Amino acid sequence: MAQLRSELNEVYGLCTYQSSTGANYVFINGKSGNIEQWRLDITDNGIEGALVRKLQVSSQPEGCVVDPTTDTLYVGEEDAGVWAFTADEAGSTDGTFIIEIDDKQIVADAEGLTIYNDGTVNQLIVSSQGNHTYAVYDLDNNYQYKGSFALTADDNNGLDGASETDGIHAVSATISDRFPKGLFLVQDGYNVDASYDDQNQNFKMADWRDIANALNK
C-alpha cells in the first residue's frame, strides 16, 4: 500500500465519506485551518490516494462529518462554530458559516461532530466542550436548534458522566435488543473512578432512546 503524505504540518481530525457514485474520500483537518480532501481508490496493490481539493477555515478546526444524503461536509472550527461545504470534489471551495459559538447552545470549544439519521430525523450533533454538553440541530429544517443534552453520572452503577469531550459518534442502526434505536458514543476527558488513583480518559456510550426522550421533554 502506498503511503499517502499530507501537506499539513499537524493533522487535527479527519472524517470519511462515500459519494452516491461509490467514490471514497477522507477529509483531513490541519491545526492551521487548512483542510485536505483525498480520493481513495482500491487497487490490486492496496489503497491509492489523490489529493483532489483544499478547503480552509480561519482558525483551528477539529471535528468533521459528512451528510451523504446532501453531500455536505460539516467542519467544526473550535473557537468560532460550524461550517458547511459541499463534499463534491468538483464543487466550490467556499464554505457557509451555519452555527456560531454563542456561549449558550455551544460553549467553546466546538469539538466533535456526528450525524444521527434514522430515516425519520436527520440531526447534526456538536460537542460543546466548554459546558460538557452536546447540541443538536435539525439538518432537514435549516439547522434549527433542537436542544442540548449531557451524559451525567450514574451513581447506582458507579459511572461518572462525560466531560471535556473531543470526539463523538452516533449510530442509528439497531444493535441487538439492548440498543434498538442505536447509541451515542463519546470520548470522556476525565474518567473519575474512586477505585483508581489516576483519572484517565475513556469512552462512554448511551442508549439513543434516552437521548431522544431528553430532547423531547
Tab-separated table of C-alpha atoms in Angstrom:
chain	number	residue	atom	x	y	z
A	1	MET	CA	0.000	0.000	0.000
A	2	ALA	CA	1.344	3.392	-0.985
A	3	GLN	CA	1.979	5.917	1.748
A	4	LEU	CA	-0.232	8.989	1.463
A	5	ARG	CA	1.621	12.063	2.649
A	6	SER	CA	-0.426	15.056	3.708
A	7	GLU	CA	0.871	18.572	3.122
A	8	LEU	CA	-0.453	19.617	6.537
A	9	ASN	CA	2.047	20.305	9.294
A	10	GLU	CA	-0.181	18.911	12.035
A	11	VAL	CA	-3.285	16.804	11.474
A	12	TYR	CA	-6.047	17.581	13.956
A	13	GLY	CA	-9.027	15.467	12.918
A	14	LEU	CA	-10.480	13.622	9.965
A	15	CYS	CA	-13.663	12.055	8.619
A	16	THR	CA	-14.579	9.766	5.740
A	17	TYR	CA	-17.263	9.870	3.067
A	18	GLN	CA	-18.613	7.686	0.269
A	19	SER	CA	-20.420	9.521	-2.533
A	20	SER	CA	-23.523	8.296	-4.348
A	21	THR	CA	-21.235	7.172	-7.188
A	22	GLY	CA	-19.285	4.927	-4.815
A	23	ALA	CA	-16.177	7.126	-4.666
A	24	ASN	CA	-14.418	7.070	-1.298
A	25	TYR	CA	-12.887	10.119	0.356
A	26	VAL	CA	-11.162	11.217	3.524
A	27	PHE	CA	-11.110	14.828	4.762
A	28	ILE	CA	-8.078	15.762	6.849
A	29	ASN	CA	-8.164	18.812	9.127
A	30	GLY	CA	-4.981	20.716	9.895
A	31	LYS	CA	-4.363	22.742	13.017
A	32	SER	CA	-3.560	25.690	10.744
A	33	GLY	CA	-7.152	25.808	9.419
A	34	ASN	CA	-6.329	24.056	6.151
A	35	ILE	CA	-8.399	21.021	5.129
A	36	GLU	CA	-7.430	18.424	2.523
A	37	GLN	CA	-9.819	16.189	0.571
A	38	TRP	CA	-8.312	12.928	-0.636
A	39	ARG	CA	-9.958	10.449	-3.006
A	40	LEU	CA	-9.156	6.852	-2.101
A	41	ASP	CA	-9.084	4.137	-4.783
A	42	ILE	CA	-8.884	0.428	-4.049
A	43	THR	CA	-6.499	-1.363	-6.410
A	44	ASP	CA	-4.899	-4.794	-6.606
A	45	ASN	CA	-1.927	-3.314	-4.765
A	46	GLY	CA	-3.980	-1.803	-1.947
A	47	ILE	CA	-5.342	1.691	-1.426
A	48	GLU	CA	-4.102	4.575	-3.528
A	49	GLY	CA	-4.964	8.188	-2.852
A	50	ALA	CA	-5.004	11.519	-4.629
A	51	LEU	CA	-5.295	14.993	-3.130
A	52	VAL	CA	-8.276	16.430	-5.040
A	53	ARG	CA	-9.204	19.617	-3.196
A	54	LYS	CA	-8.173	22.045	-0.463
A	55	LEU	CA	-10.539	23.925	1.852
A	56	GLN	CA	-9.894	26.387	4.653
A	57	VAL	CA	-11.349	27.932	7.791
A	58	SER	CA	-9.866	30.907	9.625
A	59	SER	CA	-8.585	29.117	12.705
A	60	GLN	CA	-8.111	25.649	14.157
A	61	PRO	CA	-10.692	23.023	13.150
A	62	GLU	CA	-11.103	19.602	14.702
A	63	GLY	CA	-14.232	17.519	14.205
A	64	CYS	CA	-15.926	16.913	10.863
A	65	VAL	CA	-18.637	14.724	9.403
A	66	VAL	CA	-20.352	14.321	6.015
A	67	ASP	CA	-24.098	14.030	5.447
A	68	PRO	CA	-24.309	11.610	2.489
A	69	THR	CA	-27.963	12.494	1.846
A	70	THR	CA	-26.948	16.015	0.762
A	71	ASP	CA	-23.204	15.520	0.110
A	72	THR	CA	-22.446	18.192	2.690
A	73	LEU	CA	-19.268	18.354	4.753
A	74	TYR	CA	-19.615	19.888	8.210
A	75	VAL	CA	-16.458	21.185	9.930
A	76	GLY	CA	-16.146	22.427	13.478
A	77	GLU	CA	-13.915	25.488	13.921
A	78	GLU	CA	-13.040	25.294	17.596
A	79	ASP	CA	-13.335	28.967	18.565
A	80	ALA	CA	-15.960	30.001	16.015
A	81	GLY	CA	-18.608	27.370	15.254
A	82	VAL	CA	-19.611	25.079	12.405
A	83	TRP	CA	-19.084	25.426	8.652
A	84	ALA	CA	-20.818	23.651	5.761
A	85	PHE	CA	-19.035	22.830	2.492
A	86	THR	CA	-20.050	20.747	-0.479
A	87	ALA	CA	-18.321	17.363	-0.308
A	88	ASP	CA	-18.184	17.139	-4.109
A	89	GLU	CA	-14.555	17.173	-5.187
A	90	ALA	CA	-15.517	19.300	-8.208
A	91	GLY	CA	-17.564	21.717	-6.113
A	92	SER	CA	-16.812	25.168	-4.771
A	93	THR	CA	-14.253	25.522	-2.011
A	94	ASP	CA	-16.297	28.291	-0.377
A	95	GLY	CA	-17.965	27.384	2.903
A	96	THR	CA	-21.085	28.641	4.644
A	97	PHE	CA	-20.938	29.508	8.339
A	98	ILE	CA	-24.066	27.901	9.811
A	99	ILE	CA	-23.744	27.669	13.609
A	100	GLU	CA	-21.988	30.229	15.786
A	101	ILE	CA	-20.490	29.653	19.212
A	102	ASP	CA	-22.804	31.743	21.378
A	103	ASP	CA	-21.880	30.567	24.905
A	104	LYS	CA	-25.416	29.178	25.206
A	105	GLN	CA	-26.033	26.413	22.690
A	106	ILE	CA	-22.301	25.899	22.153
A	107	VAL	CA	-19.559	26.965	24.542
A	108	ALA	CA	-16.013	26.864	23.129
A	109	ASP	CA	-14.533	24.678	22.061
A	110	ALA	CA	-16.734	23.241	19.332
A	111	GLU	CA	-15.206	19.791	19.071
A	112	GLY	CA	-16.547	16.515	17.671
A	113	LEU	CA	-19.350	16.358	15.097
A	114	THR	CA	-21.604	13.457	14.184
A	115	ILE	CA	-24.951	12.798	12.489
A	116	TYR	CA	-27.882	10.722	13.704
A	117	ASN	CA	-30.188	9.777	10.807
A	118	ASP	CA	-32.751	7.015	11.277
A	119	GLY	CA	-34.826	7.896	8.227
A	120	THR	CA	-37.203	10.000	10.307
A	121	VAL	CA	-34.868	12.502	11.935
A	122	ASN	CA	-31.610	13.766	10.468
A	123	GLN	CA	-29.673	15.600	13.162
A	124	LEU	CA	-26.226	17.140	13.478
A	125	ILE	CA	-24.710	16.814	16.950
A	126	VAL	CA	-21.895	19.090	18.125
A	127	SER	CA	-19.735	18.528	21.194
A	128	SER	CA	-19.874	21.743	23.250
A	129	GLN	CA	-16.715	21.138	25.212
A	130	GLY	CA	-16.877	24.277	27.339
A	131	ASN	CA	-20.010	23.206	29.212
A	132	HIS	CA	-19.771	19.418	28.757
A	133	THR	CA	-22.938	19.137	26.638
A	134	TYR	CA	-23.946	18.084	23.129
A	135	ALA	CA	-26.014	20.450	20.968
A	136	VAL	CA	-28.447	19.032	18.401
A	137	TYR	CA	-29.515	20.679	15.117
A	138	ASP	CA	-32.143	19.633	12.551
A	139	LEU	CA	-30.440	19.107	9.179
A	140	ASP	CA	-33.799	18.941	7.406
A	141	ASN	CA	-35.022	22.258	8.822
A	142	ASN	CA	-32.359	24.904	8.229
A	143	TYR	CA	-30.203	23.816	11.183
A	144	GLN	CA	-32.920	24.535	13.730
A	145	TYR	CA	-31.644	24.056	17.274
A	146	LYS	CA	-33.423	21.100	18.876
A	147	GLY	CA	-31.840	21.244	22.313
A	148	SER	CA	-28.823	20.026	24.244
A	149	PHE	CA	-28.109	17.079	26.493
A	150	ALA	CA	-25.346	15.828	28.775
A	151	LEU	CA	-24.140	12.415	29.887
A	152	THR	CA	-24.335	12.631	33.665
A	153	ALA	CA	-23.153	10.364	36.456
A	154	ASP	CA	-24.952	7.101	37.199
A	155	ASP	CA	-24.158	6.579	40.870
A	156	ASN	CA	-26.135	3.331	41.033
A	157	ASN	CA	-23.725	1.735	38.584
A	158	GLY	CA	-20.604	3.580	39.695
A	159	LEU	CA	-20.249	5.590	36.481
A	160	ASP	CA	-19.195	9.199	36.192
A	161	GLY	CA	-20.532	11.417	33.431
A	162	ALA	CA	-18.724	12.615	30.331
A	163	SER	CA	-16.773	15.880	30.329
A	164	GLU	CA	-14.483	17.889	28.022
A	165	THR	CA	-15.458	15.668	25.106
A	166	ASP	CA	-13.481	15.715	21.870
A	167	GLY	CA	-14.772	13.003	19.524
A	168	ILE	CA	-18.369	11.763	19.272
A	169	HIS	CA	-20.191	9.223	17.115
A	170	ALA	CA	-23.887	8.397	16.717
A	171	VAL	CA	-25.225	5.087	15.392
A	172	SER	CA	-28.853	4.880	14.233
A	173	ALA	CA	-28.844	1.178	13.320
A	174	THR	CA	-30.330	-1.399	15.687
A	175	ILE	CA	-27.635	-3.016	17.827
A	176	SER	CA	-29.336	-6.055	19.372
A	177	ASP	CA	-32.273	-5.715	21.733
A	178	ARG	CA	-30.154	-3.539	24.010
A	179	PHE	CA	-29.973	-0.617	21.574
A	180	PRO	CA	-32.946	-0.858	19.190
A	181	LYS	CA	-32.630	2.816	18.172
A	182	GLY	CA	-28.847	2.886	18.157
A	183	LEU	CA	-26.432	4.573	20.532
A	184	PHE	CA	-24.268	7.615	21.151
A	185	LEU	CA	-20.539	7.180	21.834
A	186	VAL	CA	-18.318	9.915	23.301
A	187	GLN	CA	-14.764	10.429	24.450
A	188	ASP	CA	-14.704	11.319	28.147
A	189	GLY	CA	-11.823	13.633	29.008
A	190	TYR	CA	-11.724	12.629	32.693
A	191	ASN	CA	-12.692	9.199	33.977
A	192	VAL	CA	-13.451	9.793	37.657
A	193	ASP	CA	-13.317	6.465	39.432
A	194	ALA	CA	-12.652	6.157	43.153
A	195	SER	CA	-11.074	2.718	42.667
A	196	TYR	CA	-8.144	4.218	40.729
A	197	ASP	CA	-5.528	6.738	41.753
A	198	ASP	CA	-5.422	8.391	38.343
A	199	GLN	CA	-8.220	9.835	36.244
A	200	ASN	CA	-7.525	8.658	32.703
A	201	GLN	CA	-9.814	9.455	29.819
A	202	ASN	CA	-12.096	6.754	28.467
A	203	PHE	CA	-15.273	6.351	26.421
A	204	LYS	CA	-18.943	6.394	27.366
A	205	MET	CA	-21.975	5.262	25.404
A	206	ALA	CA	-25.673	5.942	25.881
A	207	ASP	CA	-28.896	4.450	24.582
A	208	TRP	CA	-30.268	6.761	21.892
A	209	ARG	CA	-33.789	6.308	23.291
A	210	ASP	CA	-32.714	8.094	26.470
A	211	ILE	CA	-31.295	10.979	24.448
A	212	ALA	CA	-34.412	11.255	22.283
A	213	ASN	CA	-36.598	11.299	25.406
A	214	ALA	CA	-34.480	14.051	26.945
A	215	LEU	CA	-34.674	16.177	23.790
A	216	ASN	CA	-38.440	15.768	23.534
A	217	LYS	CA	-39.196	16.874	27.109
